[in-house]
Coordinates of C-alpha atoms and ligand atoms in Angstrom, one line a residue:
Chain A
M222 CA 17.6 -47.6 21.5
P223 CA 14.0 -46.6 21.4
Y224 CA 13.0 -44.4 24.1
D225 CA 9.2 -43.7 25.3
I226 CA 9.1 -40.0 25.9
V227 CA 6.1 -38.2 27.4
V228 CA 6.2 -34.3 26.8
L229 CA 4.4 -32.1 28.7
I230 CA 2.8 -29.3 27.0
K231 CA 0.4 -26.4 27.7
Q232 CA -1.9 -24.3 25.7
I233 CA -1.7 -20.4 26.1
P234 CA -3.8 -17.4 25.2
D235 CA -2.6 -16.1 22.0
L236 CA -1.0 -13.1 24.8
E237 CA -0.4 -10.7 21.4
L238 CA -4.2 -10.5 20.6
I239 CA -4.9 -9.6 24.2
K240 CA -6.4 -6.1 25.0
V241 CA -7.0 -4.3 28.1
N242 CA -10.4 -2.9 29.3
Q243 CA -10.0 0.7 29.5
S244 CA -12.7 1.1 32.8
T245 CA -11.3 -1.7 34.9
E246 CA -7.7 -2.1 33.7
E247 CA -7.9 -5.6 33.6
P248 CA -6.5 -7.9 30.4
I249 CA -9.2 -9.2 28.1
T250 CA -8.7 -12.6 28.0
D251 CA -12.1 -13.8 26.9
G252 CA -12.4 -14.9 23.2
V253 CA -8.8 -14.6 22.6
P254 CA -7.9 -17.7 20.9
F255 CA -5.5 -20.6 22.6
K256 CA -2.2 -21.2 20.9
F257 CA 0.4 -23.6 21.5
E258 CA 3.1 -22.4 24.1
N259 CA 6.5 -21.2 23.0
L260 CA 8.6 -23.8 25.3
S261 CA 6.3 -26.7 24.9
K262 CA 7.2 -26.6 21.1
N263 CA 10.6 -26.6 22.0
S264 CA 9.9 -29.8 24.4
V265 CA 7.9 -31.6 21.7
E266 CA 11.0 -30.9 19.1
A267 CA 13.6 -32.0 21.5
A268 CA 11.4 -35.3 22.1
V269 CA 10.9 -35.8 18.2
R270 CA 14.6 -35.4 17.6
I271 CA 15.3 -38.2 20.0
K272 CA 12.8 -40.4 18.5
E273 CA 13.5 -39.7 14.7
K274 CA 17.3 -41.0 15.9
N275 CA 16.8 -44.0 18.3
G276 CA 12.8 -44.7 17.5
G277 CA 10.5 -45.1 20.5
K278 CA 6.8 -43.4 21.3
I279 CA 6.1 -39.7 22.3
T280 CA 2.8 -39.5 24.2
A281 CA 1.9 -35.8 24.9
V282 CA 0.1 -34.6 28.1
L283 CA -1.6 -31.8 28.4
F284 CA -3.3 -30.1 31.1
G285 CA -5.5 -27.5 30.0
N286 CA -9.3 -27.2 28.3
E287 CA -11.3 -28.2 25.6
K288 CA -9.9 -26.0 23.2
G289 CA -6.8 -27.6 24.1
T290 CA -7.4 -30.1 21.2
Q291 CA -6.2 -27.6 18.7
V292 CA -2.6 -27.7 20.3
M293 CA -2.6 -31.4 20.8
K294 CA -3.0 -31.6 16.6
E295 CA 0.1 -29.7 16.1
A296 CA 2.0 -31.9 18.7
Y297 CA 0.7 -34.6 16.3
A298 CA 1.7 -33.0 13.3
M299 CA 5.3 -32.5 14.7
G300 CA 5.5 -35.9 15.4
V301 CA 3.6 -36.5 19.0
D302 CA 2.2 -40.4 18.7
E303 CA -0.6 -39.9 21.2
G304 CA -1.7 -37.5 22.9
I305 CA -3.4 -36.8 26.7
L306 CA -5.8 -33.8 27.3
I307 CA -6.7 -33.5 31.0
T308 CA -9.6 -30.7 30.9
G309 CA -10.2 -29.0 34.3
Y310 CA -7.1 -26.0 34.1
S311 CA -8.5 -22.7 35.8
E312 CA -5.7 -20.8 36.6
N313 CA -1.8 -20.8 36.8
N314 CA -0.9 -23.0 40.2
P315 CA 2.2 -25.0 39.5
V316 CA 1.6 -27.2 42.7
L317 CA -1.9 -28.1 41.2
T318 CA -0.6 -28.6 37.5
A319 CA 2.5 -30.9 39.0
K320 CA 0.1 -33.2 40.8
V321 CA -2.4 -33.5 37.9
L322 CA 0.2 -33.9 35.4
A323 CA 2.3 -36.9 37.6
Q324 CA -0.8 -38.6 38.2
K325 CA -1.4 -39.0 34.5
I326 CA 2.7 -39.8 34.0
K327 CA 2.3 -42.8 36.3
Q328 CA 0.1 -44.7 34.3
L329 CA 2.4 -44.4 31.3
H330 CA 5.7 -46.2 30.3
Y331 CA 8.1 -43.5 29.9
D332 CA 12.3 -43.3 29.6
L333 CA 12.3 -39.4 29.9
V334 CA 9.6 -36.6 31.3
I335 CA 10.4 -33.4 29.0
L336 CA 8.7 -30.1 29.3
G337 CA 9.4 -26.2 29.3
N338 CA 11.3 -24.8 31.9
Q339 CA 9.3 -21.6 31.9
S340 CA 6.0 -21.5 29.9
A341 CA 5.8 -18.3 28.1
D342 CA 2.2 -16.9 30.1
S343 CA 2.8 -17.9 33.6
M344 CA 6.8 -18.4 33.8
S345 CA 6.8 -19.8 37.2
G346 CA 9.5 -22.1 36.4
M347 CA 8.4 -24.8 39.2
V348 CA 6.7 -27.5 37.4
A349 CA 9.7 -29.2 36.3
G350 CA 10.9 -29.7 39.9
L351 CA 7.6 -30.6 41.0
V352 CA 6.6 -33.2 38.4
A353 CA 10.6 -34.5 39.2
T354 CA 9.4 -34.5 43.4
E355 CA 6.1 -36.3 42.8
L356 CA 7.7 -38.8 40.5
N357 CA 10.9 -39.3 42.4
L358 CA 12.8 -38.8 39.3
P359 CA 16.0 -36.8 38.6
L360 CA 15.9 -33.7 37.6
L361 CA 17.7 -31.8 34.3
S362 CA 16.6 -28.8 34.0
N363 CA 17.2 -26.1 31.6
A364 CA 19.1 -28.2 29.1
V365 CA 20.3 -26.4 26.3
S366 CA 21.2 -29.7 24.6
I367 CA 20.4 -33.5 25.3
E368 CA 22.4 -36.7 24.5
V369 CA 21.2 -39.8 25.2
T370 CA 23.1 -43.7 25.3
D371 CA 21.2 -46.8 26.7
K372 CA 20.2 -45.6 29.8
I373 CA 22.0 -42.5 30.5
V374 CA 20.8 -39.3 29.6
K375 CA 23.2 -36.2 29.6
V376 CA 22.5 -32.5 29.6
S377 CA 23.8 -29.4 29.5
T378 CA 22.5 -26.6 31.7
A379 CA 23.5 -22.5 31.4
T380 CA 23.0 -21.2 34.3
E381 CA 23.7 -17.0 34.6
K382 CA 27.5 -17.5 35.3
D383 CA 28.1 -21.6 34.1
V384 CA 27.4 -24.3 31.9
I385 CA 27.1 -27.1 34.0
K386 CA 27.2 -30.7 32.0
L387 CA 24.9 -33.2 34.1
E388 CA 24.2 -37.1 33.8
A389 CA 21.3 -39.3 35.0
T390 CA 20.0 -42.5 34.6
M391 CA 16.6 -42.7 33.0
P392 CA 14.1 -42.3 34.1
A393 CA 14.4 -38.4 34.5
V394 CA 12.7 -35.3 33.9
I395 CA 14.1 -32.8 31.6
S396 CA 13.3 -28.9 31.2
V397 CA 14.3 -27.4 28.1
T398 CA 15.0 -23.7 27.2
Q399 CA 14.1 -21.8 24.3
E400 CA 17.6 -21.8 23.1
T401 CA 17.8 -25.8 23.0
N402 CA 16.3 -25.6 19.2
E403 CA 14.3 -24.3 16.4
P404 CA 10.8 -25.9 16.6
R405 CA 9.5 -27.3 13.3
F406 CA 6.9 -26.0 11.5
P407 CA 5.3 -29.2 10.1
P408 CA 4.2 -29.9 6.3
V409 CA 0.7 -29.0 5.5
L410 CA 0.0 -32.7 5.0
Q411 CA 1.0 -33.5 8.1
I412 CA -1.2 -31.1 9.4
I413 CA -4.4 -32.6 7.8
K414 CA -3.8 -35.7 8.6
A415 CA -3.0 -35.1 12.3
G416 CA -6.6 -33.5 12.5
K417 CA -8.2 -36.6 12.1
K418 CA -6.1 -38.6 15.0
S419 CA -7.9 -39.2 18.2
I420 CA -6.9 -37.5 21.2
S421 CA -7.8 -39.1 24.4
T422 CA -9.6 -36.6 27.0
E423 CA -10.4 -36.7 30.6
Q424 CA -11.1 -34.5 33.4
S425 CA -8.9 -33.6 36.2
T426 CA -10.1 -35.2 39.7
V427 CA -7.0 -33.6 41.8
K428 CA -7.9 -31.0 44.4
I429 CA -5.8 -29.2 46.7
E430 CA -5.6 -26.4 49.4
N431 CA -5.0 -23.1 48.2
T432 CA -4.4 -20.2 50.4
S433 CA -3.7 -17.4 47.4
K434 CA -6.5 -15.0 47.1
I435 CA -6.2 -12.8 43.7
I436 CA -7.1 -9.2 45.1
S437 CA -6.3 -7.6 41.8
K438 CA -5.3 -8.4 38.0
K439 CA -4.8 -5.5 36.0
A440 CA -2.5 -4.4 33.1
P441 CA 0.4 -2.9 34.1
K442 CA 0.4 0.7 33.9
S443 CA 1.7 2.3 30.8
E444 CA 1.4 6.1 30.5
R445 CA 4.1 6.7 27.5
K446 CA 3.7 9.8 25.2
R447 CA 3.6 7.3 22.0
L448 CA 5.0 10.3 19.7
I449 CA 5.9 8.1 16.5
F450 CA 7.7 9.9 13.7
E451 CA 7.9 8.7 10.1
D452 CA 9.9 11.5 9.0
V453 CA 12.6 10.5 9.9
D454 CA 14.7 13.5 10.2
K455 CA 12.6 15.0 12.4
G456 CA 12.5 12.1 14.2
A457 CA 16.4 11.8 14.7
Q458 CA 15.8 15.8 15.8
E459 CA 13.5 15.1 18.8
V460 CA 15.4 12.0 20.2
A461 CA 18.5 13.9 20.3
K462 CA 17.1 16.5 22.3
V463 CA 15.5 13.8 24.6
L464 CA 18.7 12.1 25.1
K465 CA 20.8 15.6 25.7
E466 CA 18.2 15.9 28.4
A467 CA 18.9 12.5 29.7
M468 CA 22.6 13.2 29.9
K469 CA 22.4 15.7 32.0
Chain B
M9 CA 9.9 -12.4 61.1
K10 CA 13.3 -14.5 60.2
F11 CA 13.9 -14.9 56.6
L12 CA 16.0 -17.7 55.0
I13 CA 17.4 -16.3 51.2
F14 CA 18.9 -18.1 48.6
S15 CA 20.4 -16.6 46.0
D16 CA 23.6 -17.6 43.7
I17 CA 23.8 -14.4 42.2
E18 CA 25.2 -11.6 44.2
D19 CA 23.5 -8.9 42.4
S20 CA 19.9 -10.7 43.6
A21 CA 21.2 -11.3 47.4
K22 CA 22.1 -7.7 47.8
Q23 CA 19.3 -6.7 46.5
V24 CA 16.7 -8.7 48.7
M25 CA 18.6 -8.1 51.8
S26 CA 18.8 -4.8 51.2
F27 CA 14.4 -4.9 50.8
L28 CA 14.3 -7.0 53.7
K29 CA 16.3 -4.3 56.0
G30 CA 14.1 -3.5 58.9
K31 CA 11.6 -6.2 58.3
G32 CA 13.0 -8.8 60.4
D33 CA 16.0 -11.3 60.6
F34 CA 17.7 -13.0 57.9
V35 CA 20.2 -15.5 56.9
L36 CA 21.8 -15.9 53.2
Y37 CA 22.8 -19.3 52.2
T38 CA 24.9 -18.3 48.9
T39 CA 27.4 -20.1 46.3
E40 CA 28.9 -16.8 46.0
K41 CA 32.1 -16.1 47.6
G42 CA 31.7 -12.2 47.6
E43 CA 33.1 -10.5 50.9
S44 CA 30.7 -7.6 50.1
L45 CA 28.0 -9.5 51.0
T46 CA 28.7 -9.3 54.5
K47 CA 27.5 -6.0 54.4
Y48 CA 23.8 -5.9 54.5
G49 CA 22.9 -6.7 57.9
A50 CA 22.4 -10.8 57.4
Q51 CA 22.6 -12.3 60.8
K52 CA 25.0 -15.0 59.0
I53 CA 25.9 -15.7 55.7
V54 CA 26.3 -19.7 55.2
L55 CA 28.5 -20.4 52.2
L56 CA 27.6 -23.4 50.4
T57 CA 30.5 -25.4 49.0
G58 CA 31.2 -28.2 47.0
K59 CA 28.9 -29.0 43.6
P60 CA 25.5 -27.1 43.0
D61 CA 23.5 -30.0 42.8
V62 CA 20.0 -28.5 43.2
K63 CA 18.4 -32.0 44.9
G64 CA 21.2 -31.3 47.3
I65 CA 20.9 -27.5 48.2
S66 CA 16.9 -27.6 48.4
S67 CA 17.2 -30.3 50.9
L68 CA 20.2 -28.7 53.0
L69 CA 17.7 -25.7 52.8
S70 CA 15.0 -27.5 53.6
D71 CA 16.6 -29.0 56.9
E72 CA 17.8 -25.9 58.1
F73 CA 14.3 -24.3 57.7
S74 CA 12.7 -26.8 60.2
S75 CA 15.5 -26.1 62.5
G76 CA 16.5 -22.7 62.0
G77 CA 13.2 -21.5 63.4
Y78 CA 12.5 -19.9 59.8
D79 CA 9.3 -18.3 59.1
L80 CA 9.6 -17.4 55.3
V81 CA 11.8 -18.7 52.6
M82 CA 12.9 -16.3 49.4
I83 CA 14.8 -17.6 46.7
A84 CA 16.2 -15.6 43.6
S85 CA 14.6 -16.5 40.6
T86 CA 17.8 -17.9 38.8
V87 CA 17.9 -21.0 36.8
L88 CA 19.2 -22.9 40.1
G89 CA 17.0 -20.8 42.2
R90 CA 13.7 -21.7 40.7
D91 CA 14.8 -25.4 40.3
I92 CA 16.0 -25.4 44.4
A93 CA 12.3 -23.8 44.9
S94 CA 10.1 -26.4 43.3
L95 CA 12.3 -29.0 44.8
F96 CA 11.7 -27.5 48.0
S97 CA 7.8 -26.7 47.5
G98 CA 7.5 -30.8 46.6
Q99 CA 9.9 -31.4 49.4
K100 CA 7.9 -29.8 52.2
S101 CA 4.7 -30.0 50.4
I102 CA 4.0 -26.0 50.8
E103 CA 2.6 -23.7 48.3
V104 CA 5.1 -21.3 46.6
I105 CA 4.2 -18.0 44.7
P106 CA 6.9 -17.9 42.3
E107 CA 8.3 -14.8 40.1
I108 CA 7.5 -12.2 43.0
F109 CA 8.4 -8.6 42.4
D110 CA 6.8 -7.2 45.6
I111 CA 6.0 -8.4 48.7
K112 CA 4.4 -7.0 51.8
F113 CA 4.2 -8.7 55.4
N114 CA 0.5 -8.4 57.0
S115 CA 0.2 -10.4 60.1
G116 CA -0.2 -13.9 59.3
T117 CA -0.3 -13.4 55.5
V118 CA 1.7 -11.5 52.7
T119 CA 0.4 -9.6 49.5
T120 CA 2.4 -10.2 47.1
K121 CA 2.8 -9.2 42.9
R122 CA 3.8 -10.9 40.1
Y123 CA 3.0 -10.7 36.2
G124 CA 0.6 -13.1 34.6
L125 CA -0.4 -13.5 30.9
G126 CA 3.7 -13.1 30.1
G127 CA 3.7 -9.7 31.5
K128 CA 0.3 -8.3 30.4
A129 CA -1.2 -8.7 33.9
V130 CA 0.2 -7.8 37.7
I131 CA -1.5 -10.2 39.5
E132 CA -1.7 -9.0 43.4
E133 CA -2.2 -11.5 45.6
E134 CA -2.9 -12.7 49.3
S135 CA -1.7 -15.8 50.8
K136 CA -0.3 -17.7 53.7
S137 CA 2.6 -18.9 51.5
K138 CA 6.0 -19.4 53.1
L139 CA 7.8 -19.9 49.9
F140 CA 8.4 -17.5 47.2
T141 CA 11.1 -16.5 44.5
F142 CA 11.8 -13.2 43.6
L143 CA 12.9 -11.4 40.4
S144 CA 16.2 -9.0 39.6
G145 CA 15.2 -5.7 40.7
L146 CA 13.5 -6.3 43.5
S147 CA 14.9 -3.3 45.2
D148 CA 18.2 -1.0 45.0
D149 CA 21.1 -2.2 46.2
V150 CA 21.8 -0.5 49.6
P151 CA 24.8 -1.2 51.2
G152 CA 25.1 -1.0 55.2
D153 CA 28.2 -1.1 57.1
G154 CA 27.8 -4.1 59.2
S155 CA 29.7 -7.2 58.8
S156 CA 28.0 -10.7 58.8
P157 CA 30.1 -13.8 60.0
I158 CA 30.5 -16.3 57.2
E159 CA 30.1 -19.9 57.7
T160 CA 30.3 -22.7 55.5
K161 CA 28.5 -26.0 54.9
N162 CA 28.9 -28.3 52.4
I163 CA 26.1 -29.2 49.5
P164 CA 25.5 -33.0 49.9
E165 CA 25.5 -35.0 46.6
G166 CA 22.4 -36.0 45.0
V167 CA 21.7 -38.8 42.0
V168 CA 22.4 -36.6 39.1
K169 CA 26.2 -36.6 38.7
I170 CA 27.8 -33.1 37.8
L171 CA 30.5 -34.1 35.7
A172 CA 31.6 -30.6 34.6
I173 CA 31.2 -27.1 35.4
E174 CA 32.4 -24.3 32.6
Q175 CA 32.4 -20.8 33.6
K176 CA 30.9 -18.4 31.1
K177 CA 32.6 -15.0 30.5
A178 CA 32.7 -12.6 33.6
K179 CA 30.1 -10.2 33.8
E180 CA 31.5 -7.2 31.8
V181 CA 28.5 -4.8 32.5
N182 CA 26.4 -3.4 35.2
L183 CA 23.2 -2.3 33.4
E184 CA 21.1 -1.5 36.7
K185 CA 23.7 1.6 37.0
A186 CA 23.3 3.0 33.8
N187 CA 21.7 6.3 33.2
I188 CA 20.9 5.7 29.5
I189 CA 20.7 2.1 27.8
V190 CA 21.0 1.4 23.8
A191 CA 19.5 -1.4 23.3
V192 CA 19.5 -3.6 20.3
G193 CA 17.1 -6.7 19.1
R194 CA 17.3 -9.0 16.1
G195 CA 16.4 -5.8 14.1
L196 CA 19.8 -5.4 13.8
G197 CA 20.4 -8.7 11.4
K198 CA 24.1 -9.0 12.2
I199 CA 26.9 -9.0 14.7
E200 CA 28.9 -6.4 12.9
G201 CA 25.8 -4.0 12.9
I202 CA 27.2 -3.3 16.8
Q203 CA 29.7 -1.4 15.4
Q204 CA 27.4 1.2 13.7
I205 CA 25.9 1.4 16.8
E206 CA 28.9 1.8 19.3
P207 CA 29.2 5.8 18.4
L208 CA 25.4 6.4 19.5
V209 CA 26.0 4.3 22.5
K210 CA 29.5 6.4 23.1
A211 CA 27.8 9.8 22.0
V212 CA 25.4 9.4 24.9
R213 CA 27.6 7.8 27.8
G214 CA 25.4 5.1 27.7
E215 CA 25.7 1.1 28.0
L216 CA 24.6 -1.5 25.2
A217 CA 22.0 -3.7 25.8
G218 CA 19.7 -6.4 23.5
S219 CA 17.0 -8.5 23.9
R220 CA 17.2 -12.4 24.6
P221 CA 17.6 -13.4 21.1
V222 CA 20.7 -11.1 20.5
C223 CA 22.2 -12.0 23.9
L224 CA 21.4 -15.9 24.6
D225 CA 20.9 -17.2 20.9
Y226 CA 23.3 -15.2 18.9
H227 CA 25.5 -14.2 21.0
W228 CA 26.1 -10.9 19.5
L229 CA 26.4 -9.4 22.9
S230 CA 27.4 -11.0 26.3
E231 CA 24.6 -12.5 28.2
D232 CA 24.7 -10.0 31.4
R233 CA 23.5 -7.5 28.3
Q234 CA 20.0 -9.1 28.3
V235 CA 17.4 -7.2 29.3
G236 CA 13.9 -8.3 30.0
Y237 CA 12.0 -10.5 32.6
S238 CA 14.4 -13.5 32.3
G239 CA 17.3 -11.0 32.0
R240 CA 18.1 -7.8 33.7
T241 CA 15.5 -5.2 35.0
V242 CA 16.5 -2.0 34.2
K243 CA 15.4 1.9 34.9
P244 CA 17.6 4.0 33.2
K245 CA 17.0 8.0 32.2
A246 CA 16.4 6.8 28.9
Y247 CA 16.1 3.6 26.9
V248 CA 16.3 3.1 23.2
A249 CA 15.2 0.0 21.5
L250 CA 16.3 -0.5 18.3
G251 CA 15.1 -3.1 15.9
I252 CA 13.5 -4.6 19.1
S253 CA 9.9 -5.8 18.4
G254 CA 8.3 -5.4 21.9
Q255 CA 7.4 -8.7 22.9
I256 CA 5.8 -8.3 26.6
Q257 CA 8.7 -10.6 28.2
H258 CA 11.0 -7.5 26.8
I259 CA 9.0 -5.2 27.9
A260 CA 9.1 -6.7 31.8
G261 CA 12.3 -5.6 31.9
M262 CA 12.4 -2.1 30.8
R263 CA 9.2 -0.7 31.8
G264 CA 10.6 1.3 34.7
S265 CA 12.6 3.2 32.4
K266 CA 12.3 7.6 32.6
V267 CA 11.8 7.7 28.8
V268 CA 11.6 5.3 26.2
V269 CA 12.8 5.9 22.7
A270 CA 12.2 3.2 19.7
V271 CA 13.7 2.6 16.3
N272 CA 11.4 0.2 14.4
K273 CA 10.8 -0.5 10.8
D274 CA 7.3 -2.2 11.2
K275 CA 5.0 0.7 12.1
N276 CA 2.7 -1.5 13.9
A277 CA 5.9 -3.2 15.8
P278 CA 4.5 -3.2 19.9
I279 CA 7.3 -1.6 20.9
F280 CA 5.6 1.8 19.6
Q281 CA 2.9 1.1 22.4
E282 CA 5.8 1.3 25.0
A283 CA 7.4 4.1 23.6
D284 CA 7.6 7.6 24.5
Y285 CA 9.4 8.7 20.9
G286 CA 9.2 6.3 18.2
I287 CA 11.0 6.6 14.6
V288 CA 9.9 4.3 11.8
G289 CA 12.6 3.0 9.8
D290 CA 15.7 1.3 9.3
L291 CA 17.9 1.4 12.4
Y292 CA 20.9 1.7 10.1
Q293 CA 19.9 5.1 8.7
I294 CA 18.3 6.5 11.9
V295 CA 21.1 6.2 14.3
P296 CA 23.8 8.0 12.3
K297 CA 21.0 10.8 11.8
I298 CA 20.6 10.7 16.0
V299 CA 24.3 10.6 16.6
S300 CA 24.6 13.7 14.3
Y301 CA 22.3 16.3 16.0
L302 CA 23.6 15.1 19.3
Ligands
FAD701 C1 9.9 -17.4 29.7 C2 10.7 -16.4 28.4 C3 11.3 -15.3 28.8 C4 11.7 -14.8 27.8 N1 12.5 -13.5 28.4 C5 13.0 -12.5 27.7 C6 14.1 -11.4 28.0 O1 14.5 -11.7 29.5 N2 14.4 -10.3 27.2 C7 13.9 -10.7 25.9 O2 14.5 -9.6 25.0 N3 13.3 -11.5 25.2 C8 12.6 -12.6 26.3 N4 12.0 -13.4 25.9 C9 11.6 -13.9 24.0 C10 10.6 -12.8 23.7 O3 9.5 -13.5 24.0 C11 11.0 -12.3 22.1 O4 11.0 -13.4 21.8 C12 11.6 -11.5 22.1 O5 11.8 -10.1 22.9 C13 12.2 -11.1 20.5 O6 13.5 -10.2 20.3 P1 13.6 -9.2 19.4 O7 12.7 -8.3 19.7 O8 14.8 -8.8 19.7 O9 13.2 -9.8 17.8 P2 11.8 -9.8 16.9 O10 10.7 -9.9 18.0 O11 12.5 -10.4 16.0 O12 11.9 -8.5 16.9 C14 12.9 -7.7 15.7 C15 12.0 -6.3 15.7 O13 13.3 -5.9 14.4 C16 12.7 -4.8 13.5 N5 13.5 -4.8 12.8 C17 14.1 -5.6 11.3 N6 15.1 -5.0 10.9 C18 15.1 -3.7 11.4 C19 16.0 -2.7 10.8 N7 16.7 -2.5 9.9 N8 15.7 -1.2 11.5 C20 14.8 -1.3 12.3 N9 14.1 -2.3 12.9 C21 14.4 -3.4 12.3 C22 11.2 -5.9 13.1 O14 10.4 -5.0 12.3 C23 11.2 -6.3 14.3 O15 9.9 -5.7 14.7 C24 11.0 -14.1 26.8 C25 10.4 -15.5 26.2 C26 10.0 -16.1 27.2 C27 9.3 -17.4 26.5

């Protein structure tokens, strides 16, 4: 049977391109381009694989800013059918993010909601559970594999100690890990086609009380010596000396 | 101040109890049987039995929180812990500060530290939050000589069916205790490569570790050897990174190392920014050379 799937995706600054302001010690995010968050790609891939086998429709919801259209186009190229961009994201706040997403999801038809377990930038790991609570749905998280038959979804979750097999009746919320799958690189033709597809955009109206105040946001201190040897022999000698010292 | 702690991992439970010692009373809720957990000064240990349903555990904790006179909740950032914390936050409509690696208690507020931007920033914030998930490595493990009473409680079943639980391989290693760590990344290329790294590990009496893909994706090493944000946090005297590119999530787990050595064939690899000593080249040539000079 076909499944309607909502995938929750995220745009993040390209972390590798972030430089540090030497006087304030703060990371500079202004002007850093956004990219498709890693786990969001795994989520889209998981949804597309289900659709390829069973049919159905994939709707992606992205809570971010205007620049999110680029990410949405990539999601289209991977196989997403419809994209909804909600603007108004200011900073990492999982409770707010979950409320914004859940409010939108409630207006859609779906059998499954799929998202990443921990995003590559804020890494909070909170959104899946919060969305499941808002929607009052079963949570199957940290999936390393997903299996669907009729209205039943089975998931294998890898914890630090066990592999747990879970089962729930749809609709359900599933979070995936980066080991779930290898996201596809869509062919150029698909990317060009995706560029023409429309994206519905709206502004978030959800407000919540937030008691936390940021005191500082600095780059972690790194006072490494950075002695880099291209002469392998000299380097090996120096490193051996250092290791002998550490063994004492 | 009274803390409710949850951890399904022994190490994290010990670390947080060591950290909280002297800062207030605490009760540990855990799915781990370990007798050794009783030596850390908890008022009591509540052993949760039955299937580890995250909704069931979060409902149970949420009831205990309401009736037990607790002020703050500290949940270990593990696969189950993060789910439990997020469900708890949702159920109670309270804000959560996730993934903290430091916390100070002021009057009425707390000051916490966590990583942002995938580890490129340390966010220090003040809040009235009562719920936190904490990273492994919060504190050293300092056992005392108390002996906390153990109580058991059954986890209520939820709507998600738990069909099977398969234990993964038992933990092989305690990386936190290693003096020298030799870590390999995807640059190793193949599982057989491990054999060529072992002489170095032996020569420095070190422990072998790896990046996430090496441990979780390819299983070249067991999962308890994964260093990084979602793995172990280590602070050895020397950390040797072989064929590891140095993505921030990896760095987050080894930043506290005293000396960092990196070997990578790409001279622009970010790991060299986080290294004291770096050698540019093929790890398969360089490792035997280092061994020969030891
Ligand atoms: C939420 C989240 C949590 C994460 N947690 C972790 C974590 O805990 N730990 C972790 O490690 N990662 C983690 N990651 C993944 C991380 O982003 C990187 O994908 C990972 O660290 C890359 O591993 P690597 O350096 O081994 O591989 P790569 O990035 O592929 O690097 C391989 C390196 O090897 C070099 N190389 C290749 N061949 C040779 C050779 N013959 N000799 C010398 N050098 C060679 C290459 O130049 C390259 O620099 C996490 C990601 C996310 C999103």
